[in-house]
Each structure stands twice: as C-alpha cells, then as structure tokens.
XYZ file of C-alpha atoms in Angstrom:
680
model
C -51.518 54.479 55.118
C -49.937 52.014 57.513
C -50.922 48.529 57.546
C -51.900 47.445 61.233
C -50.575 44.189 62.307
C -52.738 41.361 63.702
C -51.761 37.997 64.943
C -47.994 38.758 64.748
C -47.154 39.377 68.250
C -45.431 36.119 68.810
C -42.773 36.921 66.048
C -42.430 40.451 67.055
C -41.636 39.399 70.555
C -39.178 36.633 69.635
C -37.188 39.087 67.900
C -37.301 41.617 70.519
C -36.396 38.996 73.109
C -33.345 38.175 70.889
C -32.050 41.636 70.717
C -32.274 41.816 74.671
C -30.476 38.503 75.052
C -27.720 39.620 72.580
C -27.174 42.721 74.699
C -26.968 40.668 77.901
C -24.929 37.795 76.710
C -23.366 38.861 73.358
C -24.724 36.048 71.538
C -26.853 37.082 68.436
C -29.414 35.345 66.097
C -30.424 35.384 62.652
C -34.063 35.325 61.832
C -35.452 34.183 58.247
C -38.812 35.791 57.545
C -39.987 34.113 54.249
C -43.355 35.102 52.616
C -45.174 35.436 49.547
C -45.971 38.918 47.982
C -48.529 40.784 50.213
C -48.162 38.603 53.303
C -47.067 41.730 55.108
C -43.239 41.209 55.480
C -42.537 45.176 55.019
C -45.153 46.052 57.536
C -44.047 43.283 60.051
C -40.399 44.540 59.932
C -41.566 48.262 60.204
C -43.717 47.509 63.391
C -41.074 45.186 64.866
C -38.359 48.116 64.265
C -40.617 50.552 66.137
C -41.194 47.805 69.082
C -37.575 47.124 69.408
C -36.876 50.723 69.495
C -39.428 51.463 71.892
C -38.155 48.532 74.223
C -34.563 49.029 73.935
C -33.747 52.773 73.110
C -30.047 52.316 73.434
C -29.735 49.831 70.919
C -29.240 50.838 67.454
C -31.774 49.354 65.177
C -31.889 49.783 61.428
C -34.205 48.791 58.703
C -33.275 48.488 54.931
C -34.498 47.226 51.733
C -32.972 45.695 48.551
C -33.851 47.347 45.145
C -35.878 45.494 42.617
C -34.553 44.966 39.051
C -34.455 47.833 36.627
C -35.563 46.820 33.282
C -34.640 43.189 34.005
C -31.253 44.434 35.102
C -30.267 43.558 38.697
C -29.351 46.629 40.465
C -27.926 44.712 43.324
C -25.043 43.286 41.142
C -24.009 46.786 40.171
C -24.528 48.144 43.721
C -22.826 45.426 45.600
C -23.447 45.154 49.422
C -25.849 48.148 49.099
C -28.127 46.970 51.949
C -25.210 46.639 54.219
C -23.735 49.894 53.130
C -26.834 51.538 53.979
C -26.984 49.938 57.182
C -23.595 51.152 58.161
C -24.527 54.685 56.974
C -27.441 54.613 59.199
C -25.568 53.301 62.294
C -23.117 55.958 61.675
C -25.728 58.705 61.569
C -27.252 57.373 64.963
C -23.859 57.177 66.530
C -20.927 59.678 66.508
C -18.893 60.219 63.026
C -16.086 58.067 64.382
C -17.608 54.649 63.471
C -18.481 56.179 60.206
C -15.198 57.321 59.385
C -13.423 54.261 60.493
C -15.543 52.228 58.367
C -15.007 54.246 55.059
C -11.194 53.979 56.014
C -11.245 50.209 56.253
C -13.460 49.528 53.197
C -11.788 52.292 51.114
C -12.176 52.190 47.405
C -13.007 48.545 46.942
C -16.779 48.986 46.680
C -18.650 50.683 43.923
C -20.412 53.949 44.455
C -24.112 53.957 44.152
C -25.233 54.757 40.669
C -28.205 57.095 40.642
C -30.866 56.196 38.099
C -32.195 59.449 36.416
C -33.133 60.840 33.071
C -33.725 58.642 30.134
C -34.004 55.056 31.320
C -32.224 53.615 28.297
C -29.237 55.794 29.211
C -29.465 54.771 32.901
C -29.637 51.043 31.940
C -26.669 51.334 29.530
C -24.575 52.911 32.314
C -25.549 50.135 34.750
C -24.482 47.420 32.207
C -21.020 49.238 31.607
C -20.386 49.516 35.111
C -21.209 45.771 35.792
C -18.764 44.763 33.209
C -15.962 46.967 34.576
C -16.369 46.009 38.201
C -16.708 42.267 37.300
C -13.292 42.613 35.515
C -11.557 44.408 38.292
C -12.573 41.797 40.973
C -11.500 39.057 38.516
C -8.283 40.422 38.242
C -7.214 41.230 41.802
C -9.617 39.062 43.909
C -10.745 41.860 45.933
C -14.432 40.591 46.039
C -13.798 38.112 48.802
C -11.638 40.805 50.684
C -14.625 43.151 50.500
C -16.948 40.727 52.317
C -14.413 40.009 55.037
C -13.756 43.828 55.313
C -17.654 44.435 55.936
C -17.823 41.584 58.243
C -14.897 42.912 60.492
C -16.498 46.507 60.306
C -19.690 44.958 61.608
C -18.097 43.131 64.178
C -16.473 45.909 65.432
C -19.442 48.188 65.402
C -21.472 45.345 67.272
C -18.715 45.262 70.043
C -19.321 48.909 70.795
C -23.230 48.443 71.387
C -25.632 45.758 70.184
C -26.964 45.999 66.666
C -30.269 45.149 65.138
C -30.222 45.174 61.368
C -33.440 44.231 59.198
C -33.143 43.645 55.665
C -36.404 43.473 53.402
C -36.799 41.985 49.808
C -33.636 39.946 49.879
C -34.664 37.946 46.854
C -33.164 41.033 44.938
C -30.006 41.001 46.855
C -26.577 40.855 45.212
C -24.170 37.652 45.466
C -21.563 39.846 47.722
C -24.363 40.479 50.183
C -25.386 36.976 50.421
C -21.828 35.910 50.927
C -21.522 38.387 53.995
C -24.930 37.063 55.422
C -23.471 33.658 55.206
C -20.304 34.909 56.964
C -22.450 36.839 59.517
C -24.498 33.656 60.312
C -21.224 31.635 61.013
C -20.143 34.097 63.556
C -23.378 35.464 64.890
C -23.282 33.276 67.986
C -20.480 35.186 69.196
C -21.522 38.796 68.036
C -23.946 41.284 69.628
C -25.756 41.282 66.414
C -29.549 40.193 65.589
C -30.365 39.926 61.640
C -33.753 39.890 60.422
C -33.877 38.735 56.908
C -37.171 39.125 54.995
C -37.514 37.631 51.443
C -39.832 36.081 48.775
C -38.902 32.224 48.555
C -38.057 30.728 45.295
C -38.618 26.919 44.218
C -35.041 26.437 42.945
C -33.639 27.437 46.410
C -31.061 30.078 45.044
C -29.666 33.324 46.816
C -31.336 33.875 50.102
C -33.519 30.807 49.813
C -30.464 28.407 49.326
C -28.959 30.033 52.675
C -32.384 29.847 54.334
C -32.634 26.011 53.374
C -29.060 25.145 54.476
C -28.912 27.134 57.890
C -32.553 26.686 59.503
C -31.142 23.774 61.444
C -28.454 25.812 63.145
C -29.120 26.686 66.604
C -28.441 30.618 66.074
C -31.067 30.824 63.379
C -34.936 30.812 63.587
C -37.539 30.720 60.842
C -40.552 33.170 61.572
C -43.601 32.230 59.697
C -45.866 34.997 58.990
C -49.396 33.479 58.764
C -52.271 35.128 56.790
C -54.965 36.654 59.008
C -57.798 34.856 60.395
C -61.396 35.744 59.696
C -61.428 37.134 63.477
C -58.457 39.185 62.869
C -59.992 40.679 59.392
C -63.210 41.608 61.293
C -61.332 43.415 64.123
C -59.184 45.364 61.613
C -62.647 46.099 59.643
C -64.094 47.208 62.992
C -61.301 49.866 63.401
C -62.470 51.411 60.011
C -66.236 51.089 60.588
C -66.940 51.065 64.168
C -70.548 52.142 63.898
C -71.236 49.829 60.857
C -71.953 46.431 60.124
C -68.289 45.599 60.092
C -68.845 41.800 60.824
C -70.634 41.087 57.538
C -68.073 43.411 55.743
C -65.120 41.768 57.515
C -66.253 38.387 56.723
C -66.817 39.237 52.881
C -63.365 40.829 52.834
C -61.887 37.672 54.354
C -63.576 35.362 51.795
C -61.973 37.313 48.879
C -58.409 37.886 50.293
C -57.768 34.732 52.390
C -56.525 37.130 54.974
C -53.585 38.411 52.959
C -52.759 41.733 54.696
C -51.849 43.729 51.495
C -55.242 42.921 49.935
C -57.310 43.275 53.095
C -55.700 46.707 53.249
C -56.560 47.751 49.673
C -60.134 46.528 50.165
C -60.426 48.563 53.381
C -59.199 51.697 51.696
C -61.362 51.034 48.952
C -64.490 50.771 51.305
C -63.550 53.741 53.030
C -63.853 55.695 50.008
C -66.988 54.296 48.497
C -68.871 53.541 51.847
C -70.871 50.102 51.174
C -73.371 50.791 53.830
C -77.032 52.138 53.969
C -78.103 54.945 56.182
C -78.852 52.219 59.217
C -75.189 51.097 58.916
C -76.056 47.726 57.120
C -74.162 46.594 54.296
C -75.577 47.081 50.926
C -75.938 43.861 49.032
C -75.236 45.493 45.628
C -71.737 46.813 47.073
C -70.361 43.221 47.648
C -70.171 41.468 44.442
C -67.397 39.270 42.699
C -66.810 42.267 40.402
C -65.989 44.566 43.513
C -62.160 45.134 42.906
C -60.310 47.978 43.971
C -58.203 49.633 41.229
C -55.415 49.910 43.703
C -55.675 46.219 44.100
C -55.342 45.751 40.256
C -52.251 47.820 40.298
C -50.953 45.864 43.193
C -51.433 42.655 40.861
C -50.477 44.277 37.623
C -46.825 44.868 39.100
C -46.372 41.046 39.033
C -48.488 40.334 35.928
C -46.256 42.701 33.894
C -43.351 40.048 34.246
C -45.321 37.183 32.901
C -45.352 35.887 29.290
C -48.569 35.294 27.608
C -47.595 31.436 27.772
C -47.391 31.940 31.521
C -50.793 33.421 31.583
C -52.202 30.749 29.608
C -50.726 27.962 32.020
C -51.915 29.758 35.177
C -55.594 30.290 33.774
C -55.726 26.628 33.032
C -54.545 25.804 36.630
C -57.179 28.349 38.067
C -60.007 26.234 36.613
C -58.940 23.440 39.022
C -59.377 25.516 41.902
C -56.940 27.287 44.547
C -54.912 24.056 44.190
C -53.657 22.597 40.871
C -52.182 19.123 40.397
C -49.472 17.980 37.876
C -51.632 14.833 37.358
C -54.395 16.975 35.932
C -52.227 19.923 34.314
C -50.247 17.477 32.259
C -53.529 16.668 30.592
C -54.603 20.008 30.038
C -51.259 20.951 28.663
C -51.170 17.870 26.461
C -47.325 17.165 27.776
C -45.843 14.747 29.850
C -45.414 14.744 33.761
C -41.965 15.857 33.857
C -42.431 18.691 31.477
C -45.329 20.004 33.475
C -43.266 19.813 36.732
C -40.505 21.911 34.970
C -43.192 24.323 33.831
C -44.913 24.936 37.117
C -41.568 25.018 38.922
C -40.285 27.622 36.503
C -43.401 29.803 37.315
C -42.868 29.404 40.915
C -39.289 30.348 40.707
C -39.832 33.511 38.780
C -43.079 34.889 40.121
C -44.114 33.302 43.416
C -47.782 33.113 42.176
C -47.688 29.477 42.663
C -45.974 27.363 45.444
C -45.554 23.573 45.623
C -47.240 21.682 48.522
C -45.243 18.501 47.707
C -46.537 15.068 46.796
C -50.102 14.498 47.957
C -52.915 12.009 47.503
C -55.582 13.583 45.231
C -57.882 12.191 42.761
C -56.744 8.683 44.239
C -53.325 9.255 42.862
C -50.182 10.468 44.438
C -49.157 13.832 42.644
C -47.349 16.902 43.305
C -49.881 19.655 44.341
C -49.395 23.349 43.670
C -51.451 26.144 45.044
C -51.754 29.712 44.249
C -50.084 31.789 46.834
C -53.181 34.126 47.109
C -56.673 33.499 46.469
C -56.863 36.845 44.515
C -54.353 35.155 41.864
C -56.639 32.208 41.296
C -59.855 34.438 40.895
C -57.767 36.964 38.398
C -56.558 34.179 36.323
C -59.763 32.373 36.274
C -61.436 35.586 34.944
C -58.935 35.898 32.080
C -60.596 32.777 30.556
C -63.423 33.755 28.162
C -66.683 31.844 28.434
C -66.029 29.173 25.839
C -62.497 28.594 27.223
C -63.973 28.032 30.763
C -66.724 25.567 29.360
C -63.941 23.569 27.455
C -61.550 23.345 30.470
C -63.949 22.341 32.974
C -65.532 19.862 30.171
C -61.809 18.385 29.739
C -61.252 17.991 33.591
C -64.712 16.293 34.147
C -64.033 14.117 31.250
C -60.537 13.002 32.556
C -61.786 12.405 36.113
C -65.033 10.672 34.696
C -62.672 8.140 32.872
C -60.898 7.650 36.151
C -64.165 6.892 37.938
C -65.293 4.345 35.408
C -62.006 2.629 35.969
C -62.053 2.814 39.741
C -61.974 -0.460 41.219
C -63.907 0.142 44.528
C -66.856 2.311 45.831
C -64.592 4.145 48.001
C -62.454 5.436 45.031
C -65.485 6.519 43.123
C -66.592 8.460 46.204
C -63.274 10.441 46.326
C -63.750 11.324 42.460
C -67.318 12.182 42.630
C -67.399 15.560 44.242
C -64.552 16.894 41.786
C -66.488 15.610 38.772
C -69.769 17.103 40.193
C -68.226 20.524 40.561
C -66.607 20.738 36.883
C -69.873 19.035 35.513
C -71.871 21.554 36.900
C -69.967 24.357 35.408
C -70.600 22.993 32.067
C -74.158 21.922 32.775
C -73.421 18.441 31.818
C -76.731 16.835 33.266
C -76.315 13.314 32.841
C -72.914 13.119 34.347
C -73.932 15.219 37.187
C -76.874 13.201 37.779
C -74.618 9.868 38.094
C -72.183 11.426 40.448
C -74.617 13.106 42.725
C -76.193 9.532 42.990
C -72.796 8.426 44.144
C -72.374 11.268 46.635
C -76.050 10.646 48.016
C -75.316 6.929 48.428
C -72.111 7.978 50.694
C -74.196 10.365 52.653
C -76.676 7.496 53.237
C -74.053 5.027 54.122
C -72.778 7.661 56.651
C -76.337 8.850 57.612
C -75.541 12.449 56.989
C -78.660 14.154 56.262
C -76.695 17.600 56.522
C -74.709 16.318 53.598
C -77.607 15.951 51.486
C -78.780 19.331 52.477
C -75.411 20.841 51.610
C -75.431 19.026 48.031
C -79.162 20.566 47.652
C -77.825 23.960 48.419
C -74.803 23.888 46.263
C -76.289 22.791 42.857
C -79.013 24.966 41.693
C -80.768 22.423 39.385
C -80.647 19.671 42.239
C -84.316 19.473 42.333
C -84.552 18.997 38.551
C -81.853 16.397 38.601
C -83.332 14.374 41.526
C -86.885 14.478 39.935
C -85.556 12.436 36.982
C -83.254 10.178 39.028
C -85.378 8.032 41.091
C -82.207 6.497 43.170
C -81.343 10.213 44.113
C -84.713 11.130 44.909
C -85.383 8.146 47.170
C -82.112 8.828 49.208
C -83.153 12.542 49.631
C -86.628 11.695 50.805
C -85.042 9.147 53.348
C -82.809 11.732 54.835
C -84.060 15.285 54.507
C -86.327 16.925 57.133
C -84.930 14.824 59.889
C -84.219 16.726 63.210
C -81.537 14.983 65.120
C -81.816 16.833 68.529
C -85.574 16.568 68.425
C -85.864 12.771 67.788
C -83.067 12.037 70.326
C -84.712 14.161 73.151
C -88.113 12.532 72.416
C -86.537 8.759 72.691
C -84.704 9.916 76.002
C -87.884 11.465 77.462
C -90.052 8.441 76.453
C -92.673 10.187 74.581
C -94.867 7.166 73.542
C -96.980 8.976 70.800
C -93.950 9.790 68.700
C -94.494 8.635 65.158
C -91.011 6.923 64.643
C -90.134 5.004 61.537
C -87.056 3.442 60.084
C -86.566 6.488 57.968
C -85.458 8.326 60.995
C -82.427 5.672 61.589
C -80.023 8.703 60.255
C -81.178 10.874 62.931
C -80.873 8.348 65.852
C -77.295 7.233 64.531
C -76.031 10.639 64.270
C -77.508 11.230 67.927
C -75.765 8.335 69.117
C -72.338 9.430 67.740
C -72.974 12.913 69.006
C -73.537 11.884 72.494
C -70.482 9.493 72.193
C -68.220 12.406 71.254
C -69.790 14.318 74.122
C -68.856 11.419 76.440
C -72.668 11.156 77.545
C -72.542 7.386 76.980
C -75.845 6.743 79.272
C -77.737 8.959 77.068
C -76.395 7.638 73.997
C -77.541 4.113 75.065
C -80.779 5.243 75.984
C -81.322 7.033 72.514
C -80.327 3.509 70.608
C -82.095 1.204 72.921
C -85.370 2.954 72.971
C -85.328 3.435 69.265
C -84.442 -0.377 68.457
C -87.414 -1.331 70.756
C -90.002 0.731 68.834
C -89.007 -0.061 65.269
C -87.103 -3.313 65.371
C -89.090 -5.044 62.797
C -88.758 -2.199 60.157
C -84.842 -1.802 60.200
C -82.524 -3.481 57.591
C -79.932 -5.766 58.620
C -77.452 -3.114 57.860
C -79.391 -0.753 60.086
C -79.549 -3.229 62.797
C -75.821 -3.966 62.723
C -74.845 -0.188 62.868
C -76.930 0.481 65.966
C -75.670 -2.541 67.803
C -72.130 -1.612 66.844
C -72.638 1.839 68.429
C -74.458 0.234 71.451
C -71.522 -2.180 71.801
C -68.975 0.690 71.732
C -71.080 3.006 73.954
C -71.079 0.335 76.657
C -67.182 -0.290 76.378
C -66.588 3.371 76.799
C -68.887 3.312 79.786
C -66.764 0.757 81.421
C -68.852 -2.447 80.942
C -66.609 -4.404 78.793
C -68.250 -7.805 79.198
C -71.688 -6.552 78.074
C -70.123 -4.819 75.370
C -68.503 -7.981 73.927
C -71.851 -9.776 74.134
C -73.525 -6.900 72.067
C -70.530 -7.411 69.766
C -71.298 -11.078 69.254
C -75.168 -10.296 68.737
C -74.036 -7.646 66.063
C -72.003 -10.116 64.226
C -75.030 -12.446 63.817
C -76.247 -9.834 61.047
C -73.113 -10.418 59.230
C -72.923 -14.148 58.386
C -69.515 -15.479 57.240
C -68.764 -12.668 54.976
C -70.275 -9.135 54.523
C -72.319 -8.604 51.432
C -72.301 -4.821 51.132
C -69.919 -2.031 51.678
C -72.261 -0.553 54.576
C -71.954 -3.874 56.431
C -68.186 -4.044 55.621
C -67.755 -0.693 57.149
C -69.469 -1.718 60.551
C -67.816 -5.060 60.548
C -64.351 -3.159 60.420
C -65.483 -0.992 63.266
C -66.837 -4.035 65.324
C -63.307 -5.523 64.836
C -61.598 -2.536 65.917
C -63.755 -2.216 68.826
C -63.620 -5.881 69.829
C -59.584 -5.854 69.332
C -59.392 -2.939 71.925
C -61.527 -4.677 74.278
C -59.506 -7.975 74.100
C -55.942 -6.413 73.873
C -55.087 -6.936 77.581
C -56.661 -10.293 78.342
C -56.225 -12.076 74.929
C -53.628 -10.303 72.853
C -53.332 -12.928 70.281
C -57.104 -12.779 69.450
C -56.811 -8.842 69.102
C -53.945 -9.178 66.663
C -55.955 -11.603 64.472
C -58.903 -9.502 64.804
C -56.865 -6.361 63.650
C -55.432 -8.147 60.738
C -58.907 -9.151 59.432
C -60.019 -5.519 59.868
C -56.956 -4.250 57.989
C -57.709 -6.443 55.028
C -61.620 -5.594 55.048
C -60.634 -1.851 55.112
C -58.767 -1.855 51.921
C -61.974 -1.649 49.985
C -63.246 1.109 52.220
C -62.849 4.810 52.536
C -59.084 5.997 53.721
C -60.141 7.127 56.901
C -60.971 3.589 57.730
C -57.534 2.282 56.629
C -56.000 4.805 58.672
C -57.938 4.012 61.794
C -56.965 0.408 61.235
C -53.356 1.313 60.907
C -53.230 3.295 64.151
C -55.262 0.875 66.104
C -52.851 -1.911 65.059
C -49.959 0.225 66.742
C -52.233 0.831 69.945
C -53.625 -2.753 70.389
C -51.160 -5.259 68.853
C -47.983 -3.487 69.656
C -49.044 -1.865 73.037
C -45.885 -3.564 74.959
C -43.545 -2.697 71.845
C -43.233 1.144 71.847
C -40.995 1.201 68.789
C -43.523 -0.739 66.628
C -46.392 1.187 68.135
C -44.764 4.589 67.122
C -43.959 3.026 63.795
C -47.761 2.603 62.992
C -48.644 5.588 64.447
C -46.176 7.363 62.062
C -47.515 5.590 59.127
C -51.196 6.452 60.022
C -50.114 10.054 60.410
C -48.298 10.271 57.031
C -51.454 8.748 55.491
C -53.662 11.218 57.027
C -51.372 13.965 55.891
C -51.644 12.576 52.487
C -55.508 12.607 52.497
C -55.636 15.956 54.513
C -57.026 14.386 57.772
C -55.550 17.433 59.759
C -57.255 16.465 63.024
C -55.830 12.667 62.608
C -52.194 13.888 62.203
C -52.612 16.260 65.276
C -54.102 13.404 67.291
C -51.249 10.827 66.617
C -47.798 11.083 67.737
C -45.786 12.588 64.905
C -42.833 13.850 66.824
C -40.325 11.485 64.586
C -41.948 12.400 61.296
C-alpha cells in the first residue's frame, strides 16, 4: 500500500524547481535528505519522482536504492558504484541505446559485475567475501579505483549535456566508498551540470560515509538540506479521514498520533491494522476497548524487529534503562544507572546512535539544574518498546534509583528555584514506585510554585496526574491548604463580575489568584483599561484582607498596565507605592519575584529620560534574579540589552544572543523565537 504524503509539499516543490532551473540555466543542485527510520524518506522520493516526471516529462528522472548488508557483509563494497550503474542503466532504457553503449565502452571492465545472491546463504556470503578480496587486490595493484570514479563522472557529465537529469538515491548509509567519492566529485562540479542529485540517508553520529559528506558540504551554495518533519496531529487526522470518512476519524487520528509522534511509517501501519480490525461500533464511534497501549499491529512489530535483530543484549539493556527516563535520556542520569563514568557513558550512547539510529543526540542542554548531553529516542515507539522490555521489578528498581539520585540533588539544591526544577521529575518517578513520603514532599514544592504563580490550573493538573493526590493532600496540611486556596476559582466569572461592578459578589482574598490571572490575560490581549478595572475594583473591595505579597503583586501589575496604556508618570507613582511593601530587602521569594519585575518595568520607563538610573535598576534586578526561576534571569538579560544598551546595537545584540542561548538551554522556545538570534 502506498504511503500518502502530508506536510511535504515544500520539499517536493524545492526539488521540482531545482530541476526546472537546471534545465534552463545548466546549473544543478544537490539535496541532502537525512532522516531516521520510518520518517518517510522512501515515500518522499517516490512521490517527488512522480511529481517531477509529471511536471517535466522530457527530463529523465530515475530513483534507485542502495542494498543493505547481507549477514553483516556490505553488499556495496562488492558491488562498487552499484547505485550509479543502475541509474545509468535506467537512463539508457529511457533514451536510445547509444548512450548506454557509449557508457559501457567508456567504463569497460573496470567495474565488478553484480553478484546475485541466491541458493544457500552461506555459499553466497563466501562468494561475496572472495570477490571482495580479489577486487581490492586488483585496485591496489593498478590504481584503477580512482580512474573508475572519474570515468563515471565523465559519463554522467556527458549524459547530462544531452538533456537534464534528476537522480534520486535512497539508503545511502549503505553506500560503498567509490559511490561516495563519486558523489563528492559530482557535488564539486554540479554547479556547471544539468543534474539534480537527491541523496536520502540515515544519519550517523560519527559522521562517516554520506553523513561526513553532508556535514562538510551543506554550506556550499549548490547544496541544500531538506528536513522531513514528522506529521502533525492535524495531518494524521486528515490521513485517518481518508481511510474512515464516515467514522469518528478525529478520535482515532488523535490516538494514532499520540502513539506514533507522527512518524509516517508507524502511522501507516496503524491505519492498515485498523482497516482490518475496524475499531468502531455500529454508529461509527471508536470502541474504548480497541484503543489500549497493548494495541500494536504485528506488522509494526516486524518493522521494529528488523532493527532489533541488529542489537546485542547489552544494547537492549542500556536502551531499556534509557527508556525509563522518558523520550529523552541524559548522560547525567545514565552514568548513574550504568555505574560508569561520564565519558564511558557518552561513548556507549554514541556507539548505539551510530549503529542503530534509535537514539540521536540533541547536544548539551540544561536539565536537572546541570548542563548535560541529552539523547532522545528517534521515535516514541522505540521508547515504549524498550520500556516494556523491563519486568515489573526492574521498572520499580530503575524508577527508585532515578528518584533517589534526583532527591539527593534536591536536598543539596541551593535555592527554591533549583528545587522547583527537580520536583516534577522526582514526583513522576516516585509516583511509579508509590513512594508516598517522597511524593508528598515534592508535591508540596510544586504546589508552592503554583501558589507563587497563582496557577490554579497547575494545581488542577497535578490533581489529575496523580491518582492518589487526594490521599496525599489529606495527610499533608500544607498541600491541602494550598489546594483549598486555589481550586474552584473561575477566572472569567470573577473578572467579568468585577468589571460589571456587581456589588453583592462575595469576594475574598482567596480569589486573588483568579484576579491576578485575569489581569495578566487582559494585559496579553492588550486590553489595558479592563485589566486596570479588574485590579482596582478587587483591591478596593478586599484591601484589608490581602497579604503584603498579594498587594505588591497587584500594584506591580497595575503599574505595568498603566505604563503599557501610555501613562508613564502615573505608572512610576504606582511603582513607588508598590516598593513601600518591600522595605529595604525582600523577605520571601514571592516578594523578590515581584521586586525584580518592578525593577524591570521601572528601568524600561526611565531608559530614555534617566539612562543611568535605568542601568542601576537593571543591575539590581539581575543580582536578585539569581535566586529566582530561570525565565526571570533570561528576562533580565534580554532587558539589559533593550534598556541599558539601546544606543549600542552591538552590545544589545550580544545580550539578546546570551538570553536566547539560555532560553534554548532551558527549552523556552517562544523566547528564542522572540529574540533576535540571527547571529547565533
């Protein structure tokens, strides 16, 4: 069954336009198409070939693939230049016999004939090995290896002079060394040839073979890398609709996406499976029992088993441990689980990536409050598969080990911000092992963070995520108090009532979370007037019941709203009033947070009229932010560039780059997108 393509139109058009450009100008282009197994490289090449042929029927387009190893023996090395020999054969069939004969005459007997693999496998492998040694001896004696590559280059050059060519090669990770040398030679001269090369391959960690060529040539003007993204949830639903137009395709498509991460080959296998099993009732609704974590097509098992057969028992053990950490694993934790040093762990994970492609490195990132190399499973299906390899007792032991390691770091953390970073990870692993005391402790930390951010939705999410949350809260007075203070508050209802001036609304300080959230939401919507109405009305009604931290927060938001609404002087007066709640030094992390935000706002308000004061304010804010969450530190860094160095573009860019780099390390994608990162 043909895999349909979605969200690949941009890549297909790029290749088609390059073919047309080569035909008009005689200037070719090479496209690198790296991708992990199952991402749809083969399907992409097949559909692109059809599109190019439909658009340019007079241009010869051929698609070939490299052969995978037979019994761990590289077929490519005993069939040198096989993909290009097949390409020439296909080109010859599409044209008259003249070009084919001329090619055969040019190349002559310098290339080995293809060796068919048939009959007994042992006999075939023995023949392959024998011919490898004979071929290597021949080229070693007379140096014809280099001549062969040059002869192929000349032949393809002549063929492209007759009419433009588009050659697509799949699975180049299995390619032989001579084909790779020819690819390098073609790329060097492709700017002056009527040739478009499309090179699809599975990238390797050690950048050998085609990956090395890819790494060293992507900066060349005549080379382009095409990324094949996995499918989004909407695309998977559309694909599901084509199979089940009269059923509840939306629910099924969402479930398939959650179990495949949009990897096309996996989506395809699930769709084929459900076409046969029909997971719907008579009305077209999805049967709940049809969608379980145990629902795995046998064809998907076969697809994964092809790679599993290449793994050693040690590989499986390491990948199973990595899967317990989640879709991502870190050298920081894996070194603890494997009881080996960091360098040995890096070598182990890099080797698995190089040989299998199951893991891929994301480079150094900030995680668990340390900078560590992060690896991720190339497909979510791999992570689920290896996690299920673990027996119950193994899962318990691994999660307990991870939660213990992180708990030790939690105890040694120097600030509440660092503890807040570790808490959700500890909670997740402690929940798997039902470690009640540890879970209770970290849930309190998470609840405190939600309380500081006035995030009622965050508390609701925790209550949903942990089945025994109610039991834990019942025995944890602090946690229970926070939940009672935040749950059940409807932000929109309270905000609307305040704006409309409903006098009999029973407002209490417990609804502070809702009001604060409403003011922030209205600020984001640029409805500054309404945001001010909400805050001022609430403070007027419950001023005597508010804590100093709550008054400080509302005044800080009020000052910001006035500034954004264009009333700078009134904003500064509110800022001064807010600082009266601070005294000389802030006494809690909550007040420190709002103090930092106040300093940032005041510096922005004064940057044009009092630049030296603005600079001093940002210096103070930066120092205070060191004990606060990372997003505030990033905010201060960016604002130093915006306020202090507004008249010095190079220093402004420098601070924005530093903020963007930090945001990338901590995973704040929106911040990276907002800041100017063109020089990074």
